[in-house]
Short mmCIF file of C-alpha atoms and ligand atoms in Angstrom, two decimals:
data_model
loop_
_atom_site.label_atom_id
_atom_site.label_comp_id
_atom_site.label_asym_id
_atom_site.label_seq_id
_atom_site.Cartn_x
_atom_site.Cartn_y
_atom_site.Cartn_z
CA UNK A 11 106.34 29.22 -101.21
CA UNK A 12 107.77 26.36 -99.12
CA UNK A 13 111.36 26.63 -97.91
CA UNK A 14 113.11 23.37 -98.81
CA UNK A 15 116.75 24.28 -99.39
CA UNK A 16 119.62 25.28 -97.13
CA UNK A 17 122.95 26.78 -98.18
CA UNK A 18 125.78 26.08 -95.75
CA UNK A 19 129.03 27.89 -96.61
CA UNK A 20 131.94 25.72 -95.44
CA UNK A 21 134.75 27.22 -97.50
CA UNK A 22 136.25 29.34 -94.69
CA UNK A 23 139.89 28.82 -93.76
CA UNK A 24 139.28 28.58 -90.00
CA UNK A 25 142.07 30.96 -89.08
CA UNK A 26 140.60 31.64 -85.63
CA UNK A 27 141.08 28.00 -84.59
CA UNK A 28 144.54 27.35 -86.05
CA UNK A 29 146.60 25.24 -85.70
CA UNK A 30 143.71 22.79 -84.99
CA UNK A 31 142.16 23.50 -88.41
CA UNK A 32 145.36 23.27 -90.48
CA UNK A 33 144.78 19.78 -91.91
CA UNK A 34 141.11 19.20 -91.00
CA UNK A 35 138.19 21.49 -91.79
CA UNK A 36 137.13 23.48 -88.71
CA UNK A 37 133.59 22.21 -89.36
CA UNK A 38 134.85 18.67 -88.62
CA UNK A 39 136.07 19.53 -85.13
CA UNK A 40 134.01 17.48 -82.66
CA UNK A 41 131.65 18.75 -80.01
CA UNK A 42 131.50 15.72 -77.67
CA UNK A 43 131.04 12.96 -80.27
CA UNK A 44 129.83 14.68 -83.45
CA UNK A 45 131.51 17.18 -85.75
CA UNK A 46 130.10 20.71 -85.62
CA UNK A 47 128.77 20.38 -89.19
CA UNK A 48 126.60 17.41 -88.18
CA UNK A 49 124.75 19.47 -85.53
CA UNK A 50 124.12 22.16 -88.11
CA UNK A 51 122.83 19.73 -90.74
CA UNK A 52 120.60 18.06 -88.11
CA UNK A 53 119.24 21.51 -87.20
CA UNK A 54 118.31 22.08 -90.86
CA UNK A 55 116.68 18.64 -91.11
CA UNK A 56 114.72 19.23 -87.86
CA UNK A 57 113.41 22.47 -89.41
CA UNK A 58 112.10 20.54 -92.45
CA UNK A 59 114.87 21.23 -94.99
CA UNK A 60 115.11 18.60 -97.76
CA UNK A 61 118.13 19.73 -99.78
CA UNK A 62 121.40 20.89 -98.33
CA UNK A 63 123.90 22.72 -100.52
CA UNK A 64 127.42 22.84 -99.10
CA UNK A 65 129.63 25.59 -100.51
CA UNK A 66 133.05 24.02 -100.19
CA UNK A 67 136.66 24.35 -101.35
CA UNK A 68 139.81 22.35 -101.78
CA UNK A 69 140.94 20.58 -98.59
CA UNK A 70 137.41 20.22 -97.23
CA UNK A 71 136.37 16.84 -98.65
CA UNK A 72 136.19 15.28 -95.15
CA UNK A 73 132.87 17.12 -94.77
CA UNK A 74 131.34 15.42 -97.82
CA UNK A 75 132.81 12.05 -96.75
CA UNK A 76 131.17 12.41 -93.33
CA UNK A 77 127.71 12.37 -94.90
CA UNK A 78 128.55 9.59 -97.38
CA UNK A 79 128.41 5.80 -96.88
CA UNK A 80 131.53 4.12 -95.44
CA UNK A 81 131.12 0.48 -96.52
CA UNK A 82 134.19 -0.94 -94.82
CA UNK A 83 133.35 0.60 -91.44
CA UNK A 84 129.69 -0.42 -91.79
CA UNK A 85 130.63 -4.04 -92.60
CA UNK A 86 133.00 -4.17 -89.65
CA UNK A 87 130.46 -2.74 -87.18
CA UNK A 88 127.78 -5.13 -88.52
CA UNK A 89 130.16 -8.11 -88.15
CA UNK A 90 130.82 -7.11 -84.52
CA UNK A 91 127.10 -6.56 -83.84
CA UNK A 92 127.69 -2.93 -82.84
CA UNK A 93 124.20 -1.96 -83.93
CA UNK A 94 123.92 1.39 -82.11
CA UNK A 95 127.19 2.66 -83.59
CA UNK A 96 126.21 1.32 -87.00
CA UNK A 97 122.92 3.23 -86.89
CA UNK A 98 124.76 6.38 -85.73
CA UNK A 99 127.02 6.42 -88.79
CA UNK A 100 124.45 5.12 -91.31
CA UNK A 101 121.54 7.48 -90.72
CA UNK A 102 123.07 10.90 -90.30
CA UNK A 103 120.50 12.37 -92.67
CA UNK A 104 117.15 10.74 -93.48
CA UNK A 105 116.75 9.21 -96.98
CA UNK A 106 114.47 12.03 -98.18
CA UNK A 107 117.18 14.65 -97.56
CA UNK A 108 119.90 15.15 -100.15
CA UNK A 109 123.28 16.81 -99.77
CA UNK A 110 125.04 18.34 -102.75
CA UNK A 111 128.11 20.50 -102.94
CA UNK A 112 129.32 23.39 -105.05
CA UNK A 113 132.72 25.04 -104.99
CA UNK A 114 133.90 28.49 -104.04
CA UNK A 115 137.22 28.81 -105.85
CA UNK A 116 138.23 32.16 -104.35
CA UNK A 117 137.70 33.47 -100.80
CA UNK A 118 135.74 36.62 -101.67
CA UNK A 119 133.41 36.75 -98.69
CA UNK A 120 130.17 35.31 -97.37
CA UNK A 121 128.00 37.00 -100.01
CA UNK A 122 130.15 35.52 -102.75
CA UNK A 123 130.02 32.07 -101.11
CA UNK A 124 126.21 32.14 -100.98
CA UNK A 125 126.08 33.27 -104.59
CA UNK A 126 128.15 30.20 -105.59
CA UNK A 127 124.99 28.18 -104.77
CA UNK A 128 122.79 30.28 -107.11
CA UNK A 129 122.16 27.63 -109.75
CA UNK A 130 121.49 24.93 -107.12
CA UNK A 131 118.98 27.22 -105.36
CA UNK A 132 117.22 28.51 -108.52
CA UNK A 133 114.44 30.99 -107.73
CA UNK A 134 113.24 29.23 -104.56
CA UNK A 135 113.45 30.77 -101.10
CA UNK A 136 116.20 29.20 -99.00
CA UNK A 137 117.93 29.36 -95.67
CA UNK A 138 121.57 30.20 -95.03
CA UNK A 139 123.20 28.55 -92.04
CA UNK A 140 126.65 29.65 -90.88
CA UNK A 141 128.26 26.43 -89.64
CA UNK A 142 130.42 28.01 -86.91
CA UNK A 143 127.38 28.84 -84.86
CA UNK A 144 125.62 26.14 -82.83
CA UNK A 145 122.14 26.97 -81.53
CA UNK A 146 121.20 25.13 -78.33
CA UNK A 147 117.63 24.28 -79.46
CA UNK A 148 118.88 23.16 -82.90
CA UNK A 149 117.76 19.54 -82.65
CA UNK A 150 114.15 20.36 -81.63
CA UNK A 151 111.46 20.34 -84.31
CA UNK A 152 110.43 23.80 -83.07
CA UNK A 153 113.96 25.21 -83.22
CA UNK A 154 114.59 28.86 -84.04
CA UNK A 155 115.18 28.04 -87.71
CA UNK A 156 111.80 26.25 -87.98
CA UNK A 157 110.09 29.29 -86.42
CA UNK A 158 111.82 31.62 -88.88
CA UNK A 159 110.72 29.43 -91.80
CA UNK A 160 107.13 29.39 -90.62
CA UNK A 161 107.15 33.19 -90.22
CA UNK A 162 108.50 33.55 -93.78
CA UNK A 163 105.94 31.10 -95.17
CA UNK A 164 103.11 33.06 -93.55
CA UNK A 165 104.12 36.66 -94.41
CA UNK A 166 106.88 36.37 -97.10
CA UNK A 167 109.19 38.67 -95.08
CA UNK A 168 112.83 37.54 -95.12
CA UNK A 169 113.94 36.53 -91.62
CA UNK A 170 117.35 37.30 -90.14
CA UNK A 171 118.15 35.73 -86.77
CA UNK A 172 119.46 38.26 -84.25
CA UNK A 173 120.61 38.31 -80.66
CA UNK A 174 121.75 41.15 -78.42
CA UNK A 175 125.51 41.53 -78.01
CA UNK A 176 127.51 43.82 -75.68
CA UNK A 177 128.18 47.29 -77.15
CA UNK A 178 131.92 46.61 -77.47
CA UNK A 179 131.27 43.55 -79.69
CA UNK A 180 129.11 45.16 -82.42
CA UNK A 181 132.10 45.56 -84.76
CA UNK A 182 132.29 41.74 -85.08
CA UNK A 183 128.77 41.34 -86.54
CA UNK A 184 126.17 42.44 -89.02
CA UNK A 185 123.92 44.82 -87.04
CA UNK A 186 120.19 45.44 -87.61
CA UNK A 187 118.50 48.83 -87.38
CA UNK A 188 114.93 48.23 -86.16
CA UNK A 189 114.40 51.91 -85.25
CA UNK A 190 114.82 51.24 -81.54
CA UNK A 191 112.42 48.27 -81.44
CA UNK A 192 113.76 45.10 -79.80
CA UNK A 193 111.63 42.08 -80.78
CA UNK A 194 110.60 39.74 -77.94
CA UNK A 195 112.11 36.23 -77.81
CA UNK A 196 110.86 34.21 -80.78
CA UNK A 197 109.30 37.36 -82.32
CA UNK A 198 110.19 39.38 -85.41
CA UNK A 199 110.45 43.14 -86.06
CA UNK A 200 110.90 45.02 -89.33
CA UNK A 201 114.49 45.90 -90.24
CA UNK A 202 115.04 49.38 -91.70
CA UNK A 203 118.76 48.94 -92.37
CA UNK A 204 121.53 46.40 -91.96
CA UNK A 205 125.22 47.24 -91.64
CA UNK A 206 128.23 44.93 -91.57
CA UNK A 207 130.68 45.34 -88.69
CA UNK A 208 129.98 48.99 -87.75
CA UNK A 209 132.25 50.92 -85.41
CA UNK A 210 130.80 50.99 -81.89
CA UNK A 211 129.94 54.71 -82.06
CA UNK A 212 128.19 54.30 -85.43
CA UNK A 213 126.20 51.15 -84.68
CA UNK A 214 122.42 51.53 -85.03
CA UNK A 215 121.75 48.98 -82.23
CA UNK A 216 123.25 45.95 -80.54
CA UNK A 217 121.00 43.49 -82.42
CA UNK A 218 123.60 41.26 -84.08
CA UNK A 219 123.05 38.87 -86.98
CA UNK A 220 123.72 35.39 -85.56
CA UNK A 221 124.14 33.15 -88.57
CA UNK A 222 120.66 31.99 -89.65
CA UNK A 223 118.79 33.61 -92.55
CA UNK A 224 115.61 32.84 -94.52
CA UNK A 225 115.88 34.61 -97.86
CA UNK A 226 113.92 34.87 -101.11
CA UNK A 227 115.61 33.47 -104.25
CA UNK A 228 115.94 36.99 -105.67
CA UNK A 229 118.77 37.77 -103.20
CA UNK A 230 121.00 35.84 -105.64
CA UNK A 231 120.54 38.57 -108.27
CA UNK A 232 121.51 41.22 -105.71
CA UNK A 233 124.59 39.21 -104.70
CA UNK A 234 125.63 38.93 -108.35
CA UNK A 235 125.76 42.74 -108.47
CA UNK A 236 127.45 42.95 -105.04
CA UNK A 237 130.52 45.18 -104.65
CA UNK A 238 133.21 44.53 -102.03
CA UNK A 239 132.17 45.96 -98.65
CA UNK A 240 133.58 45.57 -95.11
CA UNK A 241 137.01 43.89 -95.17
CA UNK A 242 137.07 44.14 -99.00
CA UNK A 243 134.66 41.16 -99.20
CA UNK A 244 131.29 40.71 -100.90
CA UNK A 245 128.97 40.79 -97.90
CA UNK A 246 125.60 39.02 -97.56
CA UNK A 247 124.64 41.83 -95.16
CA UNK A 248 125.01 44.45 -97.94
CA UNK A 249 122.76 42.49 -100.36
CA UNK A 250 120.10 42.16 -97.63
CA UNK A 251 120.35 45.91 -97.03
CA UNK A 252 119.46 46.42 -100.72
CA UNK A 253 116.70 43.77 -100.51
CA UNK A 254 114.94 45.56 -97.65
CA UNK A 255 114.29 48.57 -99.87
CA UNK A 256 112.32 46.21 -102.17
CA UNK A 257 110.48 43.93 -99.74
CA UNK A 258 109.98 43.36 -95.99
CA UNK A 259 112.92 41.94 -94.07
CA UNK A 260 112.52 41.10 -90.37
CA UNK A 261 114.87 40.56 -87.44
CA UNK A 262 113.88 37.35 -85.62
CA UNK A 263 115.07 37.34 -82.00
CA UNK A 264 116.44 33.90 -81.21
CA UNK A 265 115.26 31.87 -78.22
CA UNK A 266 118.22 29.46 -77.98
CA UNK A 267 121.75 30.01 -76.71
CA UNK A 268 124.53 30.23 -79.30
CA UNK A 269 128.07 28.94 -79.28
CA UNK A 270 130.58 30.24 -81.82
CA UNK A 271 132.66 27.16 -82.56
CA UNK A 272 134.79 29.14 -85.02
CA UNK A 273 136.72 30.60 -82.08
CA UNK A 274 138.47 28.89 -79.18
CA UNK A 275 136.39 30.01 -76.20
CA UNK A 276 133.04 29.43 -77.92
CA UNK A 277 134.19 25.96 -79.01
CA UNK A 278 135.20 25.06 -75.44
CA UNK A 279 131.90 26.36 -74.06
CA UNK A 280 129.99 24.25 -76.63
CA UNK A 281 131.86 21.13 -75.58
CA UNK A 282 131.06 21.76 -71.91
CA UNK A 283 127.39 22.67 -72.50
CA UNK A 284 126.76 19.69 -74.82
CA UNK A 285 128.91 17.38 -72.67
CA UNK A 286 126.72 18.21 -69.65
CA UNK A 287 123.71 16.99 -71.64
CA UNK A 288 125.15 13.83 -73.17
CA UNK A 289 124.16 10.64 -71.32
CA UNK A 290 127.69 9.16 -71.57
CA UNK A 291 129.54 12.23 -70.31
CA UNK A 292 127.14 14.32 -68.16
CA UNK A 293 127.88 12.81 -64.73
CA UNK A 294 131.63 12.47 -65.16
CA UNK A 295 131.91 16.01 -66.53
CA UNK A 296 129.82 17.47 -63.66
CA UNK A 297 132.12 15.78 -61.15
CA UNK A 298 135.22 16.99 -62.98
CA UNK A 299 133.94 20.59 -63.09
CA UNK A 300 133.17 20.56 -59.36
CA UNK A 301 136.70 19.27 -58.61
CA UNK A 302 138.14 22.04 -60.75
CA UNK A 303 136.07 24.77 -59.13
CA UNK A 304 136.81 23.53 -55.59
CA UNK A 305 140.58 23.42 -56.23
CA UNK A 306 140.45 26.97 -57.68
CA UNK A 307 138.47 28.53 -54.82
C1 LIG B 15 129.48 36.78 -90.62
C2 LIG B 15 128.50 37.81 -91.17
C3 LIG B 15 128.01 38.73 -90.05
C4 LIG B 15 127.42 37.90 -88.94
C5 LIG B 15 128.42 36.85 -88.45
C6 LIG B 15 127.76 35.91 -87.45
O1 LIG B 15 130.66 37.45 -90.23
O2 LIG B 15 129.12 38.55 -92.20
O3 LIG B 15 127.06 39.63 -90.56
O4 LIG B 15 127.00 38.73 -87.87
O5 LIG B 15 128.92 36.06 -89.54
O6 LIG B 15 128.67 34.99 -86.94
P1 LIG B 15 132.05 36.65 -89.93
O7 LIG B 15 131.91 36.13 -88.51
O8 LIG B 15 132.16 35.58 -90.95
O9 LIG B 15 133.12 37.69 -90.03
#
């Protein structure tokens, strides 16, 4: 079955980037000239997704506005003949892609947030994209998400994107047990168990779940029955751990680099990495970095 839908949970409070995220959603913080959420939506579109379901909450309407028309601004840019800027704000998603939103009224965890999209997803397979995480190859048509979708469409095994993390960071992630097998870059390996935020001495591996999932529609039923897990929250990881007893679930080892924009250092790194690639900022930023490094030697 074709994968057409993406669920993007954007109802988090952004506590790791306060006070920046007090009055604006953390997903609207810019990396160079686009908000983080735009990169993530463009990644989904590049991978062939046609319907995006935002799981949102009160105080987050700037995200929906960003993807909506802004007639006054458009008229003003047209009047001033600023055609490039006009195109940049008018065509954020192509006309054949729709964006809808559902609400998560209570912060009960990622599994609960995904389940809030159950009626919009129906019984179709779908992807989950965690919007904090930027993937460096996200805008390519052959991005990691596209590869995961094509693997799912060929063998019906759910795909969970993983990357290796240092041993002392495993307690921050969902961790996959692939019985000692480490898939090659861009390859998948069967997952035997998945555990949310294990203690370092109990972790089955250092293969961490990095925020991209391709899941069958039936995960929604498992989430509906989900009990609070790590941190007292309903965890997506726990529902996938039940799913893998019923059908194949694979760990897909990502090829791109990731930046966690939900925390300060990752956000700064993303701005530098993307700024070094942007035609308007690359040269100036390179010069600035070399001045900084020479004065700190
Ligand atoms: C969530 C997931 C976790 C995953 C992580 C990736 O945790 O529950 O399994 O590894 O995202 O960023 P959170 O970072 O929301 O605590």
